[in-house]
Coordinates of N, CA and C in Angstrom, one line a residue:
M1 N 166.5 188.3 135.6 CA 167.8 187.8 135.0 C 168.0 186.3 135.3
R2 N 167.7 185.9 136.5 CA 167.9 184.5 136.9 C 167.0 183.6 136.1
D3 N 165.7 184.1 135.9 CA 164.7 183.3 135.2 C 165.1 183.2 133.7
R4 N 165.6 184.3 133.2 CA 166.1 184.3 131.8 C 167.2 183.3 131.6
L5 N 168.1 183.3 132.5 CA 169.3 182.4 132.4 C 168.8 180.9 132.5
R6 N 167.8 180.7 133.4 CA 167.2 179.3 133.5 C 166.6 178.9 132.2
R7 N 165.9 179.8 131.5 CA 165.2 179.4 130.2 C 166.2 179.2 129.1
I8 N 167.3 179.9 129.1 CA 168.3 179.8 127.9 C 169.3 178.8 128.1
T9 N 169.5 178.3 129.3 CA 170.6 177.3 129.6 C 170.5 176.1 128.7
P10 N 169.3 175.4 128.6 CA 169.3 174.3 127.7 C 169.7 174.6 126.2
S11 N 169.4 175.8 125.8 CA 169.8 176.2 124.4 C 171.3 176.4 124.3
L12 N 171.9 176.9 125.4 CA 173.3 177.0 125.4 C 174.0 175.7 125.3
V13 N 173.5 174.6 126.0 CA 174.0 173.3 125.8 C 173.9 172.8 124.4
T14 N 172.7 173.1 123.8 CA 172.5 172.7 122.4 C 173.5 173.4 121.5
Y15 N 173.8 174.7 121.7 CA 174.8 175.4 120.9 C 176.1 174.7 121.1
A16 N 176.4 174.3 122.3 CA 177.7 173.6 122.6 C 177.9 172.4 121.7
A17 N 176.7 171.6 121.6 CA 176.7 170.4 120.8 C 176.9 170.8 119.3
L18 N 176.2 171.9 118.9 CA 176.3 172.3 117.5 C 177.8 172.7 117.2
A19 N 178.4 173.4 118.2 CA 179.8 173.8 118.0 C 180.7 172.5 117.8
C20 N 180.4 171.5 118.5 CA 181.1 170.2 118.4 C 180.9 169.6 117.0
G21 N 179.7 169.6 116.5 CA 179.4 169.1 115.2 C 180.1 169.9 114.1
F22 N 180.1 171.2 114.2 CA 180.8 172.1 113.2 C 182.3 171.8 113.3
T23 N 182.8 171.7 114.5 CA 184.3 171.4 114.7 C 184.6 170.0 114.0
A24 N 183.7 169.1 114.1 CA 184.0 167.8 113.5 C 184.1 167.9 112.0
I25 N 183.2 168.7 111.4 CA 183.2 168.9 110.0 C 184.5 169.5 109.5
V26 N 185.0 170.6 110.3 CA 186.2 171.3 109.9 C 187.4 170.3 110.1
L27 N 187.4 169.6 111.2 CA 188.5 168.6 111.4 C 188.6 167.5 110.3
T28 N 187.4 167.1 109.8 CA 187.3 166.1 108.8 C 187.9 166.7 107.5
A29 N 187.5 167.9 107.2 CA 188.1 168.6 106.0 C 189.6 168.7 106.1
E30 N 190.1 168.9 107.2 CA 191.6 169.1 107.4 C 192.3 167.7 107.5
G31 N 191.5 166.6 107.5 CA 192.1 165.3 107.5 C 192.3 164.7 108.9
Y32 N 191.8 165.3 110.0 CA 192.0 164.8 111.3 C 190.7 164.0 111.7
L33 N 190.7 162.8 111.0 CA 189.4 162.0 111.2 C 189.2 161.5 112.6
G34 N 190.3 161.1 113.3 CA 190.2 160.6 114.7 C 189.5 161.7 115.6
W35 N 190.1 162.9 115.5 CA 189.5 163.9 116.3 C 188.1 164.3 115.9
A36 N 187.9 164.3 114.6 CA 186.5 164.5 114.2 C 185.4 163.6 114.7
G37 N 185.8 162.3 114.7 CA 184.9 161.3 115.3 C 184.7 161.5 116.8
L38 N 185.8 161.9 117.5 CA 185.7 162.2 118.9 C 184.7 163.3 119.2
F39 N 184.8 164.4 118.4 CA 183.9 165.6 118.6 C 182.5 165.2 118.3
I40 N 182.2 164.3 117.4 CA 180.8 163.8 117.2 C 180.3 163.1 118.4
L41 N 181.2 162.3 119.1 CA 180.7 161.6 120.3 C 180.5 162.6 121.4
I42 N 181.3 163.6 121.5 CA 181.1 164.7 122.5 C 179.8 165.4 122.2
A43 N 179.5 165.7 121.0 CA 178.2 166.3 120.6 C 177.1 165.4 121.1
N44 N 177.3 164.1 121.0 CA 176.3 163.1 121.4 C 176.0 163.3 122.9
V45 N 177.0 163.4 123.7 CA 176.8 163.6 125.1 C 176.1 164.9 125.4
S46 N 176.5 166.0 124.7 CA 175.9 167.3 124.9 C 174.4 167.2 124.5
D47 N 174.1 166.5 123.5 CA 172.7 166.3 123.0 C 171.8 165.7 124.1
T48 N 172.4 164.7 124.8 CA 171.7 164.1 125.9 C 171.5 165.0 127.0
L49 N 172.6 165.8 127.3 CA 172.5 166.8 128.4 C 171.5 167.9 128.3
D50 N 171.3 168.4 127.1 CA 170.4 169.5 126.9 C 169.0 169.1 127.3
G51 N 168.5 167.9 126.9 CA 167.2 167.5 127.4 C 167.1 167.3 128.9
F52 N 168.2 166.8 129.4 CA 168.2 166.5 130.9 C 168.2 167.9 131.6
V53 N 169.0 168.8 131.2 CA 169.0 170.2 131.8 C 167.6 170.8 131.6
A54 N 167.0 170.7 130.5 CA 165.7 171.3 130.3 C 164.6 170.8 131.2
R55 N 164.7 169.5 131.4 CA 163.7 168.9 132.4 C 164.0 169.3 133.8
K56 N 165.3 169.3 134.2 CA 165.6 169.6 135.6 C 165.3 171.1 135.9
L57 N 165.5 172.0 134.9 CA 165.2 173.4 135.1 C 163.8 173.8 134.8
N58 N 163.0 172.8 134.3 CA 161.6 173.1 133.9 C 161.6 174.2 132.8
A59 N 162.6 174.0 131.8 CA 162.8 175.0 130.8 C 162.5 174.5 129.4
A60 N 161.8 173.4 129.3 CA 161.6 172.9 127.9 C 160.6 173.8 127.2
S61 N 160.9 173.9 125.9 CA 160.1 174.9 125.1 C 160.0 174.4 123.7
A62 N 159.0 174.9 122.9 CA 158.9 174.6 121.5 C 160.1 175.1 120.7
F63 N 160.7 176.2 121.1 CA 161.9 176.7 120.5 C 163.1 175.8 120.7
G64 N 163.2 175.3 121.9 CA 164.3 174.4 122.2 C 164.2 173.1 121.4
L65 N 163.0 172.6 121.2 CA 162.8 171.4 120.5 C 163.2 171.6 119.0
Q66 N 162.8 172.7 118.4 CA 163.2 173.0 117.0 C 164.7 173.2 116.9
L67 N 165.3 174.0 117.8 CA 166.7 174.2 117.8 C 167.5 172.9 117.9
D68 N 167.1 172.0 118.8 CA 167.7 170.8 119.0 C 167.7 169.9 117.7
S69 N 166.6 169.9 117.0 CA 166.5 169.2 115.8 C 167.4 169.7 114.7
L70 N 167.5 171.0 114.6 CA 168.4 171.7 113.6 C 169.8 171.3 113.9
A71 N 170.1 171.4 115.2 CA 171.5 171.1 115.6 C 171.8 169.6 115.3
D72 N 170.8 168.8 115.5 CA 171.0 167.3 115.2 C 171.3 167.0 113.8
V73 N 170.7 167.8 112.9 CA 171.0 167.6 111.4 C 172.5 167.8 111.2
V74 N 173.1 168.8 111.8 CA 174.5 169.0 111.6 C 175.4 168.0 112.4
D75 N 175.0 167.8 113.7 CA 175.9 167.0 114.6 C 175.9 165.5 114.2
F76 N 174.7 165.0 113.8 CA 174.6 163.6 113.6 C 174.1 163.2 112.2
G77 N 174.0 164.3 111.4 CA 173.7 164.1 110.0 C 174.9 164.4 109.1
L78 N 175.1 165.7 108.9 CA 176.2 166.1 108.0 C 177.6 165.7 108.6
A79 N 177.9 165.9 109.9 CA 179.2 165.6 110.4 C 179.6 164.1 110.2
P80 N 178.8 163.2 110.7 CA 179.2 161.7 110.5 C 179.2 161.3 109.0
V81 N 178.3 161.9 108.2 CA 178.3 161.5 106.8 C 179.6 162.0 106.1
F82 N 180.0 163.2 106.4 CA 181.2 163.8 105.8 C 182.4 163.0 106.3
L83 N 182.4 162.6 107.5 CA 183.5 161.8 108.1 C 183.5 160.5 107.4
S84 N 182.4 159.8 107.2 CA 182.4 158.5 106.5 C 182.8 158.6 105.1
Y85 N 182.3 159.7 104.4 CA 182.7 159.9 103.0 C 184.2 160.1 102.9
K86 N 184.8 160.9 103.7 CA 186.2 161.1 103.7 C 187.0 159.9 104.0
Y87 N 186.5 159.1 105.0 CA 187.2 157.9 105.4 C 187.1 156.8 104.1
L88 N 186.0 156.7 103.5 CA 185.9 155.8 102.4 C 186.8 156.2 101.3
Q89 N 187.0 157.5 101.0 CA 187.9 158.0 100.0 C 189.3 157.6 100.3
I90 N 189.7 157.7 101.6 CA 191.1 157.4 102.0 C 191.4 156.0 102.1
A91 N 190.5 155.2 102.7 CA 190.8 153.8 103.1 C 190.3 152.7 102.2
T92 N 189.4 153.1 101.3 CA 188.8 152.0 100.4 C 188.8 152.5 99.0
A93 N 188.4 151.6 98.1 CA 188.3 151.9 96.7 C 186.8 152.2 96.3
V94 N 186.0 152.6 97.3 CA 184.6 152.9 97.0 C 184.6 154.2 96.1
P95 N 183.8 154.2 95.0 CA 183.7 155.4 94.2 C 183.1 156.5 95.0
G96 N 183.6 157.7 94.7 CA 183.1 158.9 95.5 C 181.6 159.1 95.2
W97 N 181.2 158.9 94.0 CA 179.7 159.1 93.7 C 178.8 158.2 94.5
L98 N 179.3 156.9 94.7 CA 178.5 156.0 95.6 C 178.5 156.4 97.0
A99 N 179.6 156.8 97.5 CA 179.7 157.3 99.0 C 178.8 158.5 99.1
A100 N 178.8 159.4 98.1 CA 177.9 160.6 98.2 C 176.5 160.3 98.2
I101 N 176.0 159.4 97.3 CA 174.7 159.0 97.2 C 174.2 158.4 98.5
L102 N 175.0 157.4 99.1 CA 174.6 156.8 100.4 C 174.6 157.8 101.5
G103 N 175.5 158.8 101.5 CA 175.5 159.8 102.5 C 174.2 160.7 102.4
F104 N 173.8 161.0 101.2 CA 172.6 161.8 101.1 C 171.3 161.0 101.5
F105 N 171.4 159.7 101.2 CA 170.3 158.7 101.7 C 170.2 158.7 103.2
Y106 N 171.4 158.7 103.8 CA 171.4 158.8 105.3 C 170.8 160.1 105.8
I107 N 171.2 161.2 105.2 CA 170.7 162.5 105.7 C 169.2 162.6 105.5
M108 N 168.7 162.1 104.4 CA 167.3 162.1 104.2 C 166.5 161.3 105.3
G109 N 167.1 160.2 105.6 CA 166.5 159.4 106.7 C 166.5 160.1 108.0
G110 N 167.6 160.8 108.3 CA 167.7 161.5 109.5 C 166.8 162.7 109.6
A111 N 166.7 163.5 108.5 CA 165.7 164.6 108.4 C 164.3 164.1 108.6
F112 N 164.0 163.0 108.0 CA 162.6 162.4 108.1 C 162.3 162.1 109.6
R113 N 163.3 161.4 110.2 CA 163.1 161.0 111.6 C 162.9 162.1 112.5
L114 N 163.7 163.2 112.3 CA 163.6 164.4 113.1 C 162.2 165.1 113.0
A115 N 161.8 165.2 111.7 CA 160.5 165.9 111.4 C 159.4 165.1 112.0
R116 N 159.4 163.8 112.0 CA 158.4 162.9 112.5 C 158.4 163.0 114.0
Y117 N 159.6 163.1 114.6 CA 159.7 163.2 116.1 C 159.0 164.5 116.5
N118 N 159.3 165.6 115.8 CA 158.7 166.9 116.2 C 157.2 166.9 116.1
L119 N 156.7 166.2 115.1 CA 155.2 166.1 115.0 C 154.7 165.3 116.1
L120 N 155.3 164.2 116.5 CA 154.8 163.4 117.6 C 155.1 163.9 119.0
A121 N 155.9 165.0 119.0 CA 156.2 165.6 120.3 C 154.9 166.2 121.0
A122 N 154.0 166.6 120.1 CA 152.7 167.1 120.6 C 151.9 166.0 121.3
E123 N 152.2 164.7 121.0 CA 151.6 163.6 121.7 C 152.5 163.1 122.8
K124 N 153.5 163.9 123.1 CA 154.4 163.6 124.2 C 155.3 162.3 124.0
E125 N 155.7 162.1 122.8 CA 156.6 161.0 122.5 C 157.9 161.2 123.3
G126 N 158.3 162.5 123.4 CA 159.6 162.8 124.0 C 159.6 162.3 125.5
K127 N 158.4 162.1 126.1 CA 158.4 161.7 127.5 C 158.1 160.2 127.6
S128 N 158.1 159.5 126.5 CA 157.8 158.1 126.5 C 159.0 157.3 126.9
D129 N 158.8 156.0 127.2 CA 159.9 155.1 127.5 C 160.5 154.6 126.2
Q130 N 159.8 154.8 125.1 CA 160.3 154.3 123.8 C 160.3 155.4 122.7
T131 N 161.1 155.2 121.7 CA 161.2 156.2 120.6 C 160.9 155.5 119.3
L132 N 160.2 156.1 118.4 CA 159.8 155.5 117.2 C 160.9 155.7 116.1
G133 N 161.5 154.6 115.8 CA 162.6 154.7 114.9 C 163.9 154.9 115.6
L134 N 165.0 154.4 115.1 CA 166.4 154.7 115.7 C 166.7 156.2 115.6
T135 N 167.1 156.8 116.7 CA 167.4 158.2 116.8 C 168.6 158.6 115.9
I136 N 168.6 159.8 115.4 CA 169.6 160.2 114.5 C 170.9 160.4 115.4
S137 N 170.8 160.7 116.7 CA 172.0 160.8 117.5 C 172.7 159.4 117.7
A138 N 171.9 158.3 117.9 CA 172.4 157.0 118.0 C 173.0 156.6 116.6
S139 N 172.4 157.0 115.5 CA 172.9 156.6 114.2 C 174.2 157.3 113.9
G140 N 174.3 158.6 114.3 CA 175.5 159.4 114.1 C 176.7 158.9 114.9
A141 N 176.4 158.5 116.1 CA 177.4 157.9 117.0 C 177.9 156.6 116.4
L142 N 177.0 155.8 115.9 CA 177.4 154.5 115.3 C 178.3 154.6 114.1
L143 N 177.9 155.6 113.3 CA 178.8 155.9 112.1 C 180.2 156.3 112.5
A144 N 180.2 157.2 113.5 CA 181.5 157.8 114.0 C 182.4 156.7 114.6
L145 N 181.7 155.8 115.4 CA 182.5 154.7 116.1 C 182.9 153.7 115.1
A146 N 182.1 153.5 114.0 CA 182.5 152.5 112.9 C 183.8 153.0 112.3
V147 N 183.9 154.3 112.0 CA 185.1 154.9 111.4 C 186.2 154.8 112.3
L148 N 186.0 155.2 113.6 CA 187.1 155.1 114.6 C 187.7 153.7 114.8
T149 N 186.8 152.7 114.8 CA 187.1 151.3 115.0 C 187.9 150.8 113.8
N150 N 187.4 151.1 112.6 CA 188.1 150.7 111.5 C 189.5 151.3 111.3
R151 N 189.7 152.5 111.8 CA 191.0 153.2 111.7 C 191.9 152.5 112.7
A152 N 191.4 152.1 113.9 CA 192.2 151.4 114.9 C 192.7 150.0 114.4
Y153 N 191.9 149.4 113.6 CA 192.2 148.0 113.1 C 192.7 148.0 111.6
F154 N 193.3 149.1 111.2 CA 194.0 149.1 109.9 C 193.1 149.0 108.8
H155 N 191.8 149.5 108.9 CA 190.9 149.6 107.8 C 190.5 148.2 107.2
V156 N 190.5 147.1 108.1 CA 190.2 145.8 107.6 C 188.7 145.7 107.2
A157 N 187.9 146.4 107.8 CA 186.5 146.3 107.5 C 185.8 147.6 107.0
G158 N 186.6 148.4 106.4 CA 186.1 149.7 105.9 C 184.9 149.6 105.0
F159 N 184.9 148.5 104.2 CA 183.8 148.2 103.2 C 182.4 148.1 103.9
L160 N 182.4 147.7 105.2 CA 181.2 147.5 106.0 C 180.5 148.8 106.2
L161 N 181.2 150.0 106.0 CA 180.5 151.2 106.2 C 179.4 151.4 105.2
L162 N 179.5 150.8 104.0 CA 178.5 150.9 102.9 C 177.1 150.4 103.4
P163 N 177.1 149.1 103.8 CA 175.8 148.5 104.3 C 175.3 149.3 105.5
T164 N 176.2 149.7 106.3 CA 175.8 150.5 107.5 C 175.1 151.8 107.1
M165 N 175.6 152.5 106.1 CA 175.0 153.7 105.7 C 173.7 153.5 104.9
V166 N 173.4 152.3 104.5 CA 172.1 151.9 104.0 C 171.2 151.5 105.1
A167 N 171.6 150.7 106.1 CA 170.8 150.2 107.2 C 170.3 151.3 108.1
L168 N 171.2 152.3 108.4 CA 170.8 153.3 109.5 C 169.6 154.1 109.0
P169 N 169.6 154.7 107.8 CA 168.4 155.5 107.5 C 167.1 154.7 107.5
L170 N 167.2 153.4 107.0 CA 166.1 152.6 107.1 C 165.6 152.3 108.5
L171 N 166.5 152.2 109.4 CA 166.1 152.1 110.8 C 165.5 153.4 111.4
M172 N 166.0 154.5 110.9 CA 165.5 155.8 111.4 C 164.1 156.0 110.9
V173 N 163.8 155.6 109.7 CA 162.4 155.9 109.2 C 161.5 154.8 109.6
S174 N 162.0 153.7 110.1 CA 161.2 152.5 110.5 C 160.2 152.9 111.6
R175 N 159.3 152.0 111.9 CA 158.3 152.1 113.0 C 158.8 151.2 114.1
I176 N 160.0 150.8 114.1 CA 160.5 149.9 115.2 C 160.7 150.9 116.5
R177 N 160.3 150.4 117.6 CA 160.5 151.2 118.8 C 161.7 150.7 119.6
F178 N 162.5 151.7 119.9 CA 163.8 151.5 120.6 C 163.6 152.2 122.0
P179 N 164.3 151.6 123.0 CA 164.2 152.2 124.4 C 164.9 153.6 124.4
E180 N 164.3 154.5 125.0 CA 164.9 155.9 125.2 C 166.1 155.7 126.1
S181 N 167.1 156.6 125.8 CA 168.4 156.6 126.5 C 168.2 156.6 128.0
H182 N 167.2 157.5 128.5 CA 167.0 157.6 129.9 C 166.5 156.4 130.6
V183 N 165.8 155.5 129.8 CA 165.3 154.3 130.3 C 166.5 153.3 130.5
V184 N 167.4 153.3 129.5 CA 168.6 152.4 129.6 C 169.4 152.8 130.8
L185 N 169.6 154.1 131.0 CA 170.4 154.6 132.1 C 169.7 154.4 133.5
R186 N 168.4 154.4 133.5 CA 167.7 154.2 134.7 C 167.7 152.8 135.3
R187 N 167.9 151.8 134.3 CA 168.1 150.5 134.8 C 169.6 150.3 135.1
W188 N 169.9 150.7 136.3 CA 171.3 150.9 136.6 C 172.0 149.5 136.7
R189 N 171.3 148.5 137.1 CA 172.0 147.2 137.1 C 172.5 146.7 135.8
W190 N 171.7 146.9 134.7 CA 172.1 146.6 133.4 C 173.2 147.5 132.9
S191 N 173.1 148.8 133.3 CA 174.1 149.8 132.9 C 175.4 149.5 133.5
L192 N 175.4 149.2 134.8 CA 176.6 148.8 135.4 C 177.3 147.6 134.9
T193 N 176.4 146.6 134.6 CA 176.9 145.3 134.0 C 177.6 145.6 132.7
A194 N 176.9 146.4 131.9 CA 177.5 146.7 130.5 C 178.8 147.5 130.7
L195 N 178.8 148.4 131.6 CA 180.1 149.2 131.8 C 181.2 148.3 132.3
A196 N 180.9 147.4 133.2 CA 181.9 146.5 133.7 C 182.4 145.6 132.6
L197 N 181.5 145.0 131.9 CA 182.0 144.1 130.7 C 182.8 144.9 129.7
G198 N 182.3 146.1 129.5 CA 183.1 147.0 128.6 C 184.5 147.3 129.1
G199 N 184.5 147.6 130.4 CA 185.9 147.9 130.9 C 186.8 146.7 130.8
V200 N 186.3 145.5 131.0 CA 187.1 144.3 130.9 C 187.5 144.1 129.4
A201 N 186.5 144.3 128.6 CA 186.8 144.1 127.1 C 187.8 145.1 126.6
S202 N 187.9 146.3 127.2 CA 188.8 147.3 126.8 C 190.3 146.8 126.9
F203 N 190.6 145.8 127.7 CA 191.9 145.3 127.8 C 192.2 144.4 126.7
V204 N 191.2 143.9 125.9 CA 191.4 143.0 124.8 C 191.3 143.8 123.5
V205 N 190.3 144.6 123.4 CA 190.1 145.4 122.2 C 190.1 146.9 122.5
T206 N 190.0 147.8 121.5 CA 190.0 149.2 121.8 C 188.7 149.7 122.4
P207 N 188.8 150.8 123.1 CA 187.6 151.4 123.7 C 186.5 151.7 122.7
Q208 N 186.9 152.2 121.5 CA 185.9 152.5 120.4 C 185.2 151.3 120.0
A209 N 185.9 150.1 119.9 CA 185.3 148.9 119.5 C 184.3 148.4 120.6
V210 N 184.6 148.6 121.8 CA 183.7 148.3 122.9 C 182.4 149.1 122.8
A211 N 182.6 150.4 122.6 CA 181.5 151.3 122.5 C 180.6 151.0 121.3
L212 N 181.3 150.7 120.2 CA 180.5 150.2 119.0 C 179.7 149.0 119.3
G213 N 180.3 148.0 120.0 CA 179.7 146.8 120.3 C 178.5 147.0 121.1
L214 N 178.5 147.9 122.1 CA 177.4 148.1 123.0 C 176.3 148.8 122.2
L215 N 176.6 149.7 121.3 CA 175.6 150.4 120.6 C 175.0 149.5 119.6
L216 N 175.7 148.6 118.9 CA 175.2 147.6 118.0 C 174.2 146.7 118.8
G217 N 174.6 146.4 120.1 CA 173.7 145.5 120.9 C 172.4 146.2 121.2
Y218 N 172.5 147.5 121.4 CA 171.2 148.3 121.6 C 170.3 148.2 120.4
V219 N 170.9 148.4 119.2 CA 170.2 148.4 117.9 C 169.6 147.0 117.7
A220 N 170.4 146.0 117.9 CA 170.0 144.6 117.7 C 168.8 144.2 118.7
F221 N 168.9 144.7 119.9 CA 167.8 144.5 120.8 C 166.5 145.0 120.3
G222 N 166.5 146.3 119.8 CA 165.3 146.9 119.3 C 164.7 146.1 118.1
V223 N 165.6 145.7 117.2 CA 165.2 145.0 116.0 C 164.6 143.6 116.4
L224 N 165.3 142.9 117.2 CA 164.9 141.5 117.6 C 163.6 141.5 118.3
R225 N 163.4 142.5 119.2 CA 162.2 142.6 120.0 C 161.0 142.9 119.0
A226 N 161.2 143.8 118.1 CA 160.2 144.1 117.1 C 159.8 142.9 116.3
T227 N 160.9 142.1 115.9 CA 160.6 140.9 115.1 C 159.9 139.9 115.9
Y228 N 160.2 139.8 117.2 CA 159.5 138.8 118.1 C 158.0 139.1 118.2
Y229 N 157.7 140.4 118.4 CA 156.3 140.8 118.6 C 155.5 140.7 117.3
A230 N 156.3 140.9 116.2 CA 155.6 140.8 114.8 C 155.2 139.3 114.6
L231 N 156.0 138.4 115.0 CA 155.8 137.0 114.7 C 154.9 136.3 115.8
A232 N 154.8 136.9 116.9 CA 154.0 136.4 118.0 C 152.5 136.4 117.7

């Protein structure tokens, strides 16, 4: 019984993340965009925890990998796209058909990224210090934070969601290597510095804007590093 519980615990965490993604979709449909964005971010935390739990319990499995990917399509594909679509309809004059096309483009990029990751898992990419292409979880969090930040600042930059929805799938299917989240957290001096600066900045701007800025910095680091090595 104890061994069975150990093996299914990571999947239970994945199901919790999936529940958050589904809740975000329902909340978006009901018009609670702020809460929907928050649940996407909670799903992001849960998505990080399931891998951590699997490693700590020595319970990683092929089933868990596939389940995690399917949950990610909902949590960081459908949920943030639906949130962005609904927000664009409410806060901007963007035609619905354009928002829908860009949303599908995003989901295509996310599905491709997950499929590629699963194929590379056999080569142990999941244990690498780098990941090929921007993860769909980071992309989903970025979209959700962009919506939350725009709502906090009276929709002044809602139109910027359009280029964001174009750039993110391109980054997901790219061959740019980004640091894995556990690498960022392991470098505790940088992490503490970022948290300290974020805490100070929260007194000037909103917490969601700070989180968005940190995530954009992570993306910019990966892109600039890849550009540097390409030109070197």
